[in-house]
Each structure stands twice: as structure tokens, then as C-alpha cells.
Short mmCIF file of C-alpha atoms in Angstrom, two decimals:
data_model
loop_
_atom_site.label_atom_id
_atom_site.label_comp_id
_atom_site.label_asym_id
_atom_site.label_seq_id
_atom_site.Cartn_x
_atom_site.Cartn_y
_atom_site.Cartn_z
CA MET A 1364 -0.87 20.68 30.43
CA SER A 1365 -0.61 21.20 26.72
CA SER A 1366 2.01 19.44 24.67
CA GLU A 1367 3.71 20.95 21.68
CA THR A 1368 5.72 19.24 18.96
CA ARG A 1369 8.84 21.16 18.07
CA THR A 1370 10.82 20.45 14.96
CA PHE A 1371 14.10 21.82 13.76
CA ASN A 1372 14.98 22.62 10.19
CA PHE A 1373 18.71 23.00 9.63
CA THR A 1374 18.51 22.63 5.87
CA ASN A 1375 17.01 26.06 5.05
CA ARG A 1376 14.50 24.14 3.02
CA ILE A 1377 11.19 25.92 2.66
CA ARG A 1378 8.11 23.98 3.62
CA ILE A 1379 5.45 24.44 0.96
CA ALA A 1380 1.99 24.64 2.50
CA ARG A 1381 -0.67 22.20 1.29
CA GLU A 1382 -3.17 24.96 0.59
CA HIS A 1383 -0.84 26.17 -2.17
CA ILE A 1384 -0.94 22.83 -4.00
CA SER A 1385 -3.94 21.34 -5.70
CA ILE A 1386 -3.69 18.00 -7.51
CA GLN A 1387 -6.70 16.35 -9.05
CA VAL A 1388 -6.43 12.87 -10.55
CA ASP A 1389 -8.68 10.90 -12.88
CA ASP A 1390 -8.33 7.14 -12.63
CA ALA A 1391 -7.30 5.17 -15.70
CA LYS A 1392 -9.86 4.61 -18.42
CA ALA A 1393 -9.78 1.23 -20.21
CA GLY A 1394 -6.29 0.59 -21.51
CA GLY A 1395 -4.98 4.03 -20.57
CA SER A 1396 -3.10 5.65 -17.72
CA PRO A 1397 -4.41 7.82 -14.90
CA VAL A 1398 -4.01 11.55 -15.49
CA PHE A 1399 -3.61 14.50 -13.15
CA ARG A 1400 -4.06 18.24 -13.25
CA THR A 1401 -2.30 20.55 -10.87
CA ARG A 1402 -2.52 24.15 -9.69
CA LEU A 1403 0.39 25.61 -7.77
CA ALA A 1404 0.48 28.95 -5.96
CA LEU A 1405 4.18 29.44 -5.29
CA ASP A 1406 4.37 33.24 -5.79
CA GLY A 1407 4.58 34.00 -2.08
CA TYR A 1408 7.70 31.90 -1.47
CA GLU A 1409 11.28 33.14 -1.69
CA PHE A 1410 12.34 30.91 -4.56
CA ALA A 1411 14.57 32.04 -7.43
CA ALA A 1412 12.93 32.35 -10.83
CA SER A 1413 15.40 29.77 -12.18
CA ASP A 1414 14.58 27.13 -9.52
CA LEU A 1415 13.27 23.90 -11.06
CA VAL A 1416 9.85 22.55 -10.11
CA TYR A 1417 9.23 18.81 -10.02
CA LEU A 1418 6.18 16.83 -9.04
CA GLU A 1419 6.70 13.16 -8.16
CA ALA A 1420 3.99 10.53 -7.93
CA TYR A 1421 4.91 7.52 -5.83
CA ARG A 1422 3.54 4.37 -4.30
CA ASN A 1423 6.02 2.04 -2.60
CA THR A 1424 8.69 1.26 -5.21
CA GLU A 1425 6.72 2.86 -8.05
CA TRP A 1426 7.78 6.37 -8.81
CA GLN A 1427 7.46 8.86 -11.65
CA ARG A 1428 8.71 12.41 -11.97
CA TYR A 1429 7.06 15.20 -13.95
CA GLU A 1430 9.00 18.33 -14.85
CA LEU A 1431 6.86 21.41 -14.40
CA GLY A 1432 9.39 23.98 -15.61
CA THR A 1433 10.81 26.69 -13.39
CA ILE A 1434 9.41 29.02 -10.76
CA GLY A 1435 9.64 31.84 -13.30
CA ALA A 1436 8.04 29.84 -16.11
CA LEU A 1437 5.79 27.11 -14.76
CA LYS A 1438 4.56 24.78 -17.49
CA VAL A 1439 0.80 24.88 -17.61
CA THR A 1440 -0.47 21.61 -19.03
CA ALA A 1441 -4.10 20.60 -19.20
CA SER A 1442 -3.46 17.10 -17.89
CA ILE A 1443 -0.44 14.85 -17.50
CA ALA A 1444 -0.51 11.08 -17.99
CA MET A 1445 0.85 8.95 -15.14
CA THR A 1446 2.27 6.28 -17.42
CA GLU A 1447 4.08 4.38 -14.64
CA PHE A 1448 0.82 3.75 -12.78
CA ALA A 1449 -2.06 1.52 -13.76
CA SER A 1450 -4.41 3.04 -11.18
CA VAL A 1451 -4.29 5.86 -8.65
CA GLU A 1452 -5.04 3.64 -5.65
CA GLY A 1453 -2.68 4.63 -2.84
CA VAL A 1454 -0.66 7.07 -4.99
CA ARG A 1455 0.80 10.10 -3.20
CA PHE A 1456 2.61 13.14 -4.58
CA ARG A 1457 5.72 15.04 -3.60
CA LEU A 1458 6.43 18.58 -4.81
CA LYS A 1459 10.05 19.65 -5.00
CA VAL A 1460 11.67 22.97 -5.85
CA VAL A 1461 15.33 22.40 -6.69
CA SER A 1462 18.08 24.94 -7.22
CA ALA A 1463 19.27 25.10 -10.80
CA GLU A 1464 22.45 26.92 -9.78
CA LYS A 1465 25.56 25.22 -8.46
CA THR A 1466 26.24 26.77 -5.05
CA THR A 1467 29.05 26.50 -2.52
CA SER A 1468 26.87 23.98 -0.61
CA GLY A 1469 26.59 21.75 -3.64
CA ASP A 1470 24.58 20.93 -6.71
CA LYS A 1471 20.87 20.06 -6.97
CA LEU A 1472 19.92 21.47 -3.58
CA ILE A 1473 16.32 21.15 -2.51
CA ARG A 1474 14.96 24.66 -1.92
CA GLY A 1475 11.44 23.68 -0.96
CA GLN A 1476 9.35 20.56 -0.61
CA ALA A 1477 5.94 19.18 0.29
CA GLU A 1478 5.58 15.44 0.92
CA ASN A 1479 2.84 12.86 1.10
CA ILE A 1480 0.26 14.92 -0.78
CA ARG A 1481 -3.00 13.06 -1.18
CA PRO A 1482 -4.58 13.97 -4.53
CA GLU A 1483 -8.26 14.68 -4.99
CA LEU A 1484 -9.90 11.89 -6.94
CA SER A 1485 -12.44 13.13 -9.46
CA GLY A 1486 -15.89 11.81 -8.67
CA ALA A 1487 -14.58 9.83 -5.70
CA THR A 1488 -16.67 8.84 -2.74
CA GLU A 1489 -15.14 7.81 0.55
CA SER A 1490 -16.20 4.65 2.32
CA LEU A 1491 -19.16 5.13 4.63
CA LEU A 1492 -17.61 2.65 7.03
CA PRO A 1493 -13.80 2.93 7.14
CA LEU A 1494 -11.75 0.11 8.65
CA ILE A 1495 -9.28 1.41 11.19
CA PRO A 1496 -6.31 -0.73 12.29
CA ASP A 1497 -6.26 -0.69 16.10
CA GLN A 1498 -3.26 -1.72 18.21
CA SER A 1499 -5.27 -1.51 21.41
CA LEU A 1500 -7.68 -4.33 20.49
CA VAL A 1501 -5.99 -7.43 21.85
CA THR A 1502 -8.90 -9.63 22.92
CA GLU A 1503 -11.63 -8.58 20.47
CA LEU A 1504 -11.35 -8.88 16.70
CA TRP A 1505 -13.28 -5.71 15.95
CA ARG A 1506 -15.24 -2.94 17.61
CA LEU A 1507 -17.73 -0.45 16.18
CA GLN A 1508 -17.25 3.19 17.11
CA LEU A 1509 -19.91 5.83 16.52
CA ASP A 1510 -18.78 9.39 16.38
CA ASP A 1511 -20.63 12.44 15.08
CA HIS A 1512 -17.44 13.96 13.71
CA THR A 1513 -15.78 10.99 11.95
CA GLY A 1514 -18.92 8.92 11.46
CA PRO A 1515 -19.10 5.20 12.21
CA THR A 1516 -15.81 3.29 11.99
CA VAL A 1517 -14.97 -0.35 12.48
CA HIS A 1518 -11.76 -0.75 14.44
CA VAL A 1519 -9.96 -4.00 13.66
CA SER A 1520 -7.36 -5.64 15.86
CA VAL A 1521 -3.87 -5.39 14.38
CA SER A 1522 -2.57 -8.28 16.47
CA LEU A 1523 -5.42 -10.71 15.75
CA VAL A 1524 -6.33 -9.87 12.15
CA PRO A 1525 -3.55 -10.06 9.54
CA ASP A 1526 -5.53 -8.45 6.73
CA ARG A 1527 -8.42 -6.23 7.78
CA TYR A 1528 -9.79 -5.82 4.24
CA ALA A 1529 -9.92 -9.58 3.64
CA PHE A 1530 -11.44 -9.99 7.10
CA ALA A 1531 -14.17 -7.43 6.37
CA ARG A 1532 -14.96 -9.00 2.98
CA SER A 1533 -15.04 -12.57 4.31
CA SER A 1534 -18.32 -14.48 4.24
CA GLU A 1535 -18.19 -14.90 8.00
CA PHE A 1536 -17.86 -11.18 8.72
CA LEU A 1537 -20.43 -10.14 6.11
CA THR A 1538 -23.02 -12.58 7.38
CA LEU A 1539 -22.42 -12.59 11.14
CA ALA A 1540 -21.13 -9.11 11.92
CA MET A 1541 -22.36 -6.73 9.25
CA PRO A 1542 -26.14 -6.99 9.86
CA VAL A 1543 -25.52 -6.19 13.53
CA ILE A 1544 -23.22 -3.32 12.60
CA VAL A 1545 -25.69 -1.85 10.09
CA ARG A 1546 -28.53 -2.13 12.62
CA ARG A 1547 -26.49 -0.41 15.33
CA ILE A 1548 -25.42 2.39 12.96
CA LEU A 1549 -28.95 3.03 11.72
CA GLU A 1550 -30.31 3.09 15.27
CA TRP A 1551 -27.64 5.66 16.09
CA ALA A 1552 -28.31 7.65 12.91
CA VAL A 1553 -32.01 8.14 13.65
CA SER A 1554 -31.75 8.44 17.45
CA GLU A 1555 -31.21 12.22 17.67
CA PRO A 1556 -34.69 13.80 17.99
CA ASP A 1557 -33.67 17.39 17.22
CA PHE A 1558 -31.28 16.62 14.38
CA ASP A 1559 -31.21 19.21 11.60
CA TRP A 1560 -31.72 16.82 8.65
CA ALA A 1561 -32.22 19.57 6.10
CA GLY A 1562 -29.11 21.51 7.13
CA GLN A 1563 -26.86 18.45 7.40
CA TRP A 1564 -28.29 16.40 4.52
CA HIS A 1565 -25.12 16.26 2.42
CA VAL A 1566 -22.42 16.32 5.07
CA HIS A 1567 -23.26 14.71 8.38
CA PRO A 1568 -22.49 10.97 8.81
CA ARG A 1569 -25.97 10.38 10.30
CA ALA A 1570 -27.54 11.90 7.19
CA LEU A 1571 -25.23 9.99 4.83
CA TRP A 1572 -26.25 6.68 6.41
CA LEU A 1573 -29.93 7.63 6.35
CA ARG A 1574 -29.69 8.60 2.66
CA SER A 1575 -27.84 5.41 1.78
CA SER A 1576 -30.52 3.29 3.49
CA MET A 1577 -33.33 5.25 1.84
CA GLU A 1578 -31.74 4.49 -1.53
CA LEU A 1579 -31.61 0.78 -0.66
CA LEU A 1580 -35.29 0.90 0.32
CA GLY A 1581 -36.25 2.93 -2.73
CA GLN A 1582 -37.59 5.77 -0.54
CA GLU A 1583 -37.52 9.40 -1.60
CA GLU A 1584 -39.15 11.03 1.44
CA ILE A 1585 -37.52 11.29 4.86
CA PRO A 1586 -39.23 8.66 7.07
CA GLY A 1587 -42.20 10.09 8.98
CA PHE A 1588 -40.87 9.16 12.41
CA LEU A 1589 -38.10 11.73 11.97
CA GLY A 1590 -40.68 14.53 11.82
CA GLU A 1591 -43.01 15.57 14.58
CA PRO A 1592 -42.88 13.28 17.68
CA SER A 1593 -45.78 10.85 17.97
CA ASP A 1594 -46.79 7.89 20.13
CA GLN A 1595 -45.97 5.42 17.40
CA GLN A 1596 -42.61 6.96 16.68
CA ASP A 1597 -40.54 4.26 18.36
CA ASP A 1598 -42.41 1.41 16.66
CA GLU A 1599 -42.13 3.09 13.28
CA ARG A 1600 -38.44 3.71 13.78
CA ASP A 1601 -37.78 0.08 14.76
CA ALA A 1602 -39.75 -1.17 11.76
CA TRP A 1603 -37.83 1.13 9.42
CA VAL A 1604 -34.48 -0.09 10.79
CA ASP A 1605 -35.64 -3.72 10.37
CA ASP A 1606 -36.56 -3.03 6.74
CA ALA A 1607 -33.25 -1.28 6.04
CA VAL A 1608 -31.19 -4.11 7.56
CA ALA A 1609 -33.20 -6.64 5.53
CA ALA A 1610 -32.53 -4.62 2.36
CA PHE A 1611 -28.81 -4.58 3.18
CA CYS A 1612 -28.81 -8.37 3.68
CA ARG A 1613 -30.49 -8.85 0.31
CA GLN A 1614 -27.99 -6.53 -1.36
CA VAL A 1615 -24.94 -8.46 -0.09
CA GLU A 1616 -26.70 -11.77 -0.87
CA LEU A 1617 -26.39 -12.84 2.75
CA GLU A 1618 -28.28 -16.08 2.29
CA LYS A 1619 -25.91 -17.24 -0.46
CA LEU A 1620 -22.84 -16.12 1.51
CA SER A 1621 -23.92 -17.89 4.66
CA ARG A 1622 -24.34 -21.14 2.73
CA ILE A 1623 -20.62 -20.97 1.88
CA TRP A 1624 -19.41 -21.21 5.44
CA LEU A 1625 -22.38 -23.08 6.91
CA LYS A 1626 -21.67 -25.70 4.21
CA CYS A 1627 -25.41 -26.21 3.52
CA ASP A 1628 -24.89 -27.08 -0.18
CA MET B 55 7.69 -29.55 -14.27
CA THR B 56 4.26 -29.01 -12.69
CA ARG B 57 2.29 -26.26 -14.38
CA LEU B 58 -0.26 -24.42 -12.30
CA LEU B 59 -2.83 -21.98 -13.68
CA ILE B 60 -2.34 -18.60 -12.02
CA ARG B 61 -5.28 -17.71 -9.79
CA LYS B 62 -5.92 -15.30 -6.96
CA LEU B 63 -7.16 -15.87 -3.43
CA THR B 64 -10.64 -14.68 -2.51
CA PRO B 65 -11.12 -12.81 0.80
CA ASP B 66 -12.07 -16.15 2.37
CA GLY B 67 -8.99 -17.71 0.76
CA LEU B 68 -6.78 -15.03 2.30
CA LEU B 69 -8.13 -15.89 5.73
CA GLU B 70 -7.65 -19.60 5.07
CA PHE B 71 -4.04 -18.96 4.01
CA SER B 72 -3.42 -16.91 7.14
CA ARG B 73 -4.84 -19.83 9.17
CA LEU B 74 -2.36 -22.16 7.45
CA LEU B 75 0.49 -19.77 8.31
CA GLY B 76 -0.75 -19.67 11.90
CA ASP B 77 -0.80 -23.47 12.08
CA ILE B 78 2.79 -23.66 10.85
CA ARG B 79 3.83 -20.95 13.28
CA ALA B 80 2.11 -22.70 16.16
CA GLY B 81 3.83 -25.99 15.32
CA THR B 82 0.55 -27.78 14.47
CA ILE B 83 2.06 -28.44 11.03
CA THR B 84 5.68 -29.55 11.20
CA LYS B 85 6.11 -30.75 7.62
CA LEU B 86 4.46 -29.09 4.63
CA ASP B 87 2.79 -31.48 2.24
CA TYR B 88 1.70 -29.74 -0.98
CA LYS B 89 -1.22 -32.10 -1.62
CA VAL B 90 -2.53 -31.88 1.94
CA HIS B 91 -1.84 -28.29 3.00
CA ILE B 92 -1.38 -26.13 -0.10
CA GLU B 93 -3.34 -27.58 -3.01
CA PRO B 94 -6.76 -27.55 -1.29
CA ILE B 95 -6.44 -23.77 -0.82
CA ALA B 96 -4.50 -22.94 -4.01
CA LEU B 97 -7.01 -24.74 -6.23
CA GLY B 98 -10.12 -24.69 -4.05
CA PRO B 99 -13.11 -23.02 -5.75
CA ARG B 100 -14.15 -21.42 -2.47
CA TRP B 101 -10.70 -20.01 -1.76
CA THR B 102 -9.59 -18.91 -5.22
CA GLN B 103 -10.84 -17.45 -8.44
CA THR B 104 -9.36 -17.40 -11.91
CA LEU B 105 -8.11 -14.20 -13.49
CA PRO B 106 -9.70 -12.74 -16.63
CA GLY B 107 -8.07 -13.11 -20.02
CA LYS B 108 -5.41 -15.48 -21.23
CA SER B 109 -4.62 -18.58 -19.12
CA LEU B 110 -1.14 -18.21 -17.70
CA PHE B 111 0.85 -20.74 -15.72
CA ILE B 112 3.69 -20.92 -13.23
CA ASP B 113 6.06 -23.83 -12.74
CA LEU B 114 5.42 -25.15 -9.26
CA ASP B 115 8.69 -27.09 -9.13
CA HIS B 116 10.96 -24.20 -10.12
CA GLN B 117 13.46 -23.60 -7.31
CA PHE B 118 14.64 -19.99 -7.30
CA ALA B 119 18.19 -19.32 -6.19
CA THR B 120 17.64 -15.56 -5.77
CA ARG B 121 14.97 -12.87 -5.57
CA PHE B 122 16.32 -11.64 -8.91
CA GLU B 123 15.64 -15.03 -10.51
CA LEU B 124 12.15 -15.21 -8.99
CA ALA B 125 11.21 -11.73 -10.22
CA GLY B 126 12.85 -12.31 -13.63
CA HIS B 127 10.88 -15.55 -14.04
CA LEU B 128 7.56 -13.93 -13.13
CA HIS B 129 7.92 -10.60 -14.95
CA PRO B 130 7.31 -11.79 -18.53
CA ILE B 131 4.43 -13.97 -17.35
CA LEU B 132 2.59 -11.51 -15.11
CA THR B 133 2.84 -8.58 -17.51
CA GLN B 134 0.54 -10.60 -19.81
CA LEU B 135 -2.21 -10.74 -17.17
CA ASN B 136 -5.33 -8.81 -17.99
CA VAL B 137 -5.74 -6.97 -14.68
CA VAL B 138 -6.13 -3.25 -14.09
CA ASP B 139 -3.25 -2.71 -11.67
CA LEU B 140 -1.01 -5.74 -11.29
CA LEU B 141 0.96 -4.51 -8.29
CA MET B 142 -2.26 -3.71 -6.43
CA GLU B 143 -4.15 -6.89 -7.42
CA ARG B 144 -5.61 -8.30 -4.21
CA GLY B 145 -5.11 -12.01 -3.66
CA LEU B 146 -2.67 -12.58 -6.56
CA TRP B 147 0.56 -12.05 -4.62
CA GLU B 148 -0.74 -14.08 -1.72
CA TRP B 149 -1.70 -16.91 -4.09
CA LEU B 150 1.81 -16.91 -5.59
CA SER B 151 3.42 -17.08 -2.16
CA LEU B 152 1.04 -19.90 -1.21
CA ALA B 153 1.84 -21.86 -4.38
CA TRP B 154 5.58 -21.63 -3.69
CA LEU B 155 5.22 -21.80 0.08
CA GLU B 156 7.46 -24.85 0.42
CA GLN B 157 10.47 -22.82 -0.73
CA LEU B 158 9.33 -19.54 0.84
CA ALA B 159 8.74 -20.92 4.32
CA GLN B 160 12.26 -22.00 5.12
CA ASN B 161 14.94 -20.85 7.48
CA LYS B 162 18.63 -20.69 6.48
CA SER B 163 19.11 -24.41 7.11
CA GLY B 164 16.11 -25.28 4.97
CA LYS B 165 13.78 -26.16 7.86
CA LEU B 166 10.11 -25.22 7.79
CA MET B 167 9.61 -21.77 9.28
CA VAL B 168 7.25 -18.90 8.57
CA GLY B 169 8.09 -15.41 9.69
CA ALA B 170 5.78 -12.43 9.95
CA ASN B 171 2.53 -12.43 7.99
CA GLU B 172 3.69 -9.61 5.71
CA ARG B 173 6.18 -12.00 4.09
CA TYR B 174 3.24 -13.89 2.53
CA LEU B 175 0.22 -11.57 2.84
CA VAL B 176 0.10 -8.02 1.48
CA VAL B 177 -0.80 -6.25 4.67
CA GLU B 178 -0.05 -2.58 5.40
CA LYS B 179 1.09 -0.43 2.48
CA TRP B 180 4.45 0.44 3.97
CA LYS B 181 5.25 -3.25 4.51
CA ARG B 182 4.67 -4.31 0.91
CA TYR B 183 8.41 -4.44 0.23
CA ARG B 184 8.64 -7.29 2.78
CA HIS B 185 6.36 -9.58 0.77
CA LEU B 186 8.56 -12.39 -0.53
CA VAL B 187 7.08 -12.33 -4.05
CA LEU B 188 5.65 -8.82 -4.51
CA GLY B 189 8.72 -7.17 -2.89
CA PRO B 190 11.32 -8.38 -5.42
CA TYR B 191 8.84 -8.22 -8.31
CA ALA B 192 8.02 -4.55 -7.66
CA ILE B 193 11.70 -3.59 -7.56
CA TYR B 194 12.45 -5.63 -10.69
CA HIS B 195 9.52 -3.97 -12.45
CA GLN B 196 10.65 -0.47 -11.44
CA TYR B 197 14.14 -1.23 -12.81
CA ARG B 198 12.89 -3.32 -15.72
CA ASN B 199 15.01 -1.49 -18.29
CA ASN B 200 18.14 -2.63 -16.48
CA PRO B 201 17.21 -4.84 -13.52
CA ALA B 202 20.85 -5.67 -12.79
CA ASP B 203 21.14 -2.09 -11.44
CA ALA B 204 19.00 -3.22 -8.52
CA LEU B 205 20.95 -6.39 -7.80
CA CYS B 206 21.94 -5.14 -4.33
CA VAL B 207 18.33 -5.61 -3.20
CA LEU B 208 17.63 -8.73 -5.29
CA TYR B 209 20.64 -11.03 -4.91
CA THR B 210 19.55 -13.02 -1.85
CA LYS B 211 17.49 -16.19 -1.54
CA PRO B 212 13.75 -15.50 -1.86
CA ALA B 213 13.05 -16.75 1.66
CA GLN B 214 15.94 -14.84 3.27
CA PRO B 215 16.04 -11.24 2.00
CA GLY B 216 18.83 -10.43 4.45
CA GLU B 217 20.53 -7.36 5.87
CA ILE B 218 21.12 -5.32 2.70
CA VAL B 219 17.52 -5.70 1.57
CA GLY B 220 16.31 -4.79 5.06
CA GLN B 221 18.45 -1.66 5.10
CA LEU B 222 18.01 -0.48 1.53
CA GLY B 223 14.67 -1.94 0.44
CA ALA B 224 12.72 -0.40 3.30
CA LYS B 225 13.31 3.23 2.53
CA LEU B 226 11.34 4.96 -0.20
CA SER B 227 14.01 7.59 -0.79
CA ILE B 228 16.38 4.75 -1.66
CA VAL B 229 14.27 2.46 -3.82
CA GLN B 230 12.73 5.41 -5.67
CA SER B 231 16.16 6.76 -6.62
CA ARG B 232 17.81 5.00 -9.52
CA ALA B 233 21.11 6.72 -8.69
CA VAL B 234 21.15 5.45 -5.12
CA VAL B 235 20.18 1.85 -5.94
CA SER B 236 22.61 1.67 -8.84
CA ALA B 237 25.41 3.19 -6.70
CA ALA B 238 24.71 0.71 -3.87
CA THR B 239 24.91 -2.17 -6.34
CA LYS B 240 28.29 -0.86 -7.54
CA LEU B 241 29.56 -0.47 -3.97
CA TYR B 242 28.38 -3.70 -2.39
CA MET B 243 28.13 -6.21 -5.23
CA SER B 244 30.85 -7.95 -7.19
CA GLY B 245 29.01 -9.45 -10.13
CA SER B 246 26.08 -11.35 -8.65
CA THR B 247 27.61 -11.85 -5.18
CA PRO B 248 27.99 -9.34 -2.34
CA ARG B 249 31.44 -8.04 -1.49
CA ARG B 250 32.93 -9.30 1.76
CA GLY B 251 31.61 -7.29 4.70
CA ALA B 252 28.55 -6.00 2.84
CA GLY B 253 26.27 -7.68 5.37
CA GLY B 254 27.95 -5.97 8.33
CA SER B 255 27.08 -2.81 10.19
CA GLY B 256 30.45 -1.05 10.32
CA SER B 257 31.91 1.92 8.53
CA GLY B 258 30.56 2.34 5.01
CA SER B 259 28.13 -0.57 5.40
CA PRO B 260 24.59 -0.59 3.93
CA ARG B 261 23.32 0.28 7.40
CA ARG B 262 25.54 3.38 7.39
CA LEU B 263 24.49 4.18 3.81
CA ASN B 264 20.88 4.12 4.98
CA ALA B 265 21.71 6.62 7.74
CA VAL B 266 23.73 8.88 5.41
CA ILE B 267 20.95 8.91 2.81
CA GLU B 268 18.53 9.98 5.52
CA GLN B 269 20.60 13.19 5.81
CA LEU B 270 21.43 13.69 2.13
CA ASP B 271 17.82 13.25 1.05
CA ARG B 272 16.84 16.30 3.10
CA THR B 273 19.31 18.51 1.31
CA PHE B 274 19.86 17.13 -2.18
CA ASP B 275 17.49 16.07 -4.92
CA LEU B 276 18.80 12.51 -5.15
CA GLN B 277 16.22 11.57 -7.78
CA SER B 278 17.74 13.87 -10.38
CA MET B 279 21.29 12.63 -9.87
CA ASP B 280 23.15 9.99 -11.78
CA PRO B 281 25.02 7.30 -9.79
CA SER B 282 28.41 9.01 -10.10
CA GLU B 283 27.03 12.33 -8.76
CA PHE B 284 25.56 10.50 -5.80
CA LEU B 285 28.78 8.57 -5.12
CA GLU B 286 30.66 11.88 -5.00
CA LEU B 287 28.44 13.04 -2.15
CA LEU B 288 29.30 10.10 0.09
CA PRO B 289 31.61 10.82 3.02
CA GLU B 290 35.09 9.36 3.49
CA GLU B 291 33.92 6.23 5.32
CA PHE B 292 32.72 4.87 1.96
CA ASP B 293 36.12 5.29 0.27
CA SER B 294 37.29 1.73 0.96
CA TRP B 295 34.13 0.40 -0.69
CA LYS B 296 34.67 2.71 -3.66
CA THR B 297 38.22 1.43 -3.99
CA LYS B 298 36.99 -2.18 -3.95
CA ALA B 299 34.52 -1.25 -6.69
CA GLY B 300 37.15 0.55 -8.76
CA ILE B 301 35.41 3.92 -8.32
CA PRO B 302 37.69 6.96 -7.95
CA THR B 303 37.50 8.44 -4.45
CA THR B 304 36.50 12.09 -4.10
CA LYS B 305 39.20 14.66 -3.35
CA ARG B 306 38.16 16.58 -0.22
#
């Protein structure tokens, strides 16, 4: 049985589709503010030419509004400074089209809106291993999930771990859990014999993890065991994973970190 | 006066602080002793690190009567810190709540009690307003040109934010609208104290204001209004509060 979410809109407010809004942000340079550039395609909507267009950046209590003119005369600005924000971390945008006319229903009526718009961050890279808060984990602190669509994710118990980012950056997690996690992910990444490495090189999570490990190892060529099958393939693959995990441990200075909580000093 | 150099908790320090909160919650610690329970974490080289730039200090003994006083005390100090994004600085807000834990871990009768983790640790984004130091500071900072406008969400004791803060501080459409916050302060506050009945849930109460704003925010651009325009939109149930505040009621 399929389920369908039905919503009602009694306000006559027009929902502005995300594909008609593009917001690109550059994080703050030393001493400055972040800036954003926007492209709006609002021609296809039934707004009045005099309707006012506002873009709002917000993050919890922080909020700043930018006046973008009217539907009939949108202000085209190269980039706008977000002076109320010191960085763009966690900032979302809201686009509002507001009636400039006083109507029988009142003043300052919202004619159209789009909420919770995540901007594109120039030059940004997403984490290769996102931390996902998980309500269902009640006896384990964390669990690794491997998925070809979303890539590897570490699910962290909401009830047992108060701060998943602090947990994941702690010496204990980095030294005890991360080498095991990296090993498991790399074994998964290179386990598919018919994987199209060339076609998926820049997009597939398996390829992204392979590339990241090759960079750590200073390798430029795809490891030989991923080519034609051979008798030594399994041994070569295991050795490559061992080397990559060792390189990861060196990079995070595992020995130094472990001394902190083992109290060897 | 005990001056303490402002630091921030490391990821390991955050876990150690959450262990301390867990011990208090579990009853393993029944009386907080600064030297025994707080100082080792707040000054420990493994648990904390110093912040770049100028050395800045807080007064450990300062007892804050209200959230407003706490935020007003911190604002001129923290704005001198040389960090990229103060409100997003990991470990700083937790360190501040640890340093002042003795006054932040109290129930109404002054007994040791810690509530949910988000009161001391900055956990999920949408719960940041509940943090007992970051919450009032962020509101104060947003209203820094006239912080008294936001008194309705800052007048309570730091450790007991209370009903009005719970109702009004939780909703983005409220705290992001200067008109709404300023109007709520006019309605529910008389000087620096709440009007009688402001903590209730009846007609015209902050709880009802929260519900009414939920509707108004879908129709009207509250962010472009001034407080008097917003007050005019409120239904009749708020008239008695307007009268108490000396605001003319709207002819309907």
C-alpha cells in the first residue's frame, strides 16, 4: 500500500520551487563577511510586478534580510555581504515575495515563499563519512552502514551519545574505532569485481574512498588487483587495505592520540 | 573575585564534561565542589585549550540574577575574542557553562540538579536556544542595539529559563522578528519583571501568542513590521494585556 502526504494551503501563498532559486555562498575571508550571489527565475509565477522580493539568511537567532527589489525590477547585484554572519556554517535562506499593496486582507501579505534553502558553498566538499544521529541505537554507541547510494555513514546513538561530533573527534573513537571503520569501508570499496571505476571515478562513494586512500598512499595508478582477476588478487587487495589503514593511522597521529587516553606518558 | 582565563573544551573535554553531568544526574555526585569536580576539567591541559589572541577572563564568583545580566556581562568580553565565528565556536559555550556550573545546575530551591544535556552542551542545531549560556547570549547579540527589547526572553534566572522563554525562544519566526519580540516584551513585561499571569497558559498568554504567531507567520511578513503593526494584528484575547501595557486596543 502506498502512502501519500497531503497538505492544505489555505493562505493562497505560492510555493516557489527550489529549482527556480540558486544561491551560492563564499565563506568569509580573513576579517570579512561571507558573501552570496543569487539567481532567481520567478517569471513563471503569478506575482504582481510591484511585489517585493526579500531573501533572508538565518541560523537560529541570527537573521539578516536582503532587499532584492520587486518582481518587475529585481536588483541584480554581483555579490552581497552577509554582515550579520561570521561564517556560513549552518546558514539557511528563505525567499519571500510580499505584496506591496494594502489589500482587504491586510498589509504586508506573503504572496510566495520558499523556506530552508541550503546554499551551494563555493569549493565545498562534503564529508566522506557523515555522522547520522540515530534514535534506534539504544544498546550500541555507533554502527557503520555501507550503502552504494549514500556511501558509508556512521550512525551514532542519540540516547547514549550527547554530542556526536565530539564523540567522533575524541581520542578514544579515533584510535579504537576509526581504524576498524576505515578497514571495513576500504574492503567494501574494492570488493565489487565488475565495478566501473572509469565511469564512476568522480561520483561513486566506492571510487571516492579509493581515490582518497590512493592520495594518502601517494599512488597515481589504480591498484593492479582491481584490473584483470588473478590468483594473487586477494592477497594483493588485503595488503593494499593494510597499507591504506596504516597510512590513515599515521595521518591522524594515532600513536600520539592513544598515549593520551592510555596514559603512557 | 576569581578571574579565570577563557578557554574552550577539546572533544575529549566535551566528553569528560558530559560524564560529569551524567554523574550528577545519576546521584553519584550530590554536592558540587569546584576544586574537585570542575577545575580539573576547566583547566586541565588534556580537556581544554586556550583561544588565540588576547587573554580574556571571566569572574568565576559573579552570581547572575538574570539571563539578561549573564549575556550583558559576557557580550563586551566575548566580542573581543579572536575567533572566526563566535556563536559557532565549538567547546567555548560548553566551557563557560562548566565554569559557572555551580549556579547553572540548580533547581528553583537552589539544590544541585542538572537537566537535559542541551542546557550545558551545544547539541543539535535546533536546540541551541536551550543552552544556558549560548541561548541568552545569542538573543542579546541579535538585539545588541537595544537588548531591552528582548527582555521577555531574558528576564529569568540563568538556570531556570521558564515558561515564556520556552514558548517564545523556541520558535525561529519569533526570535528572528524584532517586531514580535519587542511587542511581547511590551505585553508581558513591566520594567524588568513579568506582568502577573504572564507565566500562565490562558487567554492572551505567551503560549497563546506562540499559537497565534504560527498562523500569522503563514500569511503576513512579520519581519518587515514594526511592533505597533504587529500588535494591531493580534486578536481580541490580547486586549487585556494591551490595556495593562497602555497600548491602545484595535477597533474591530
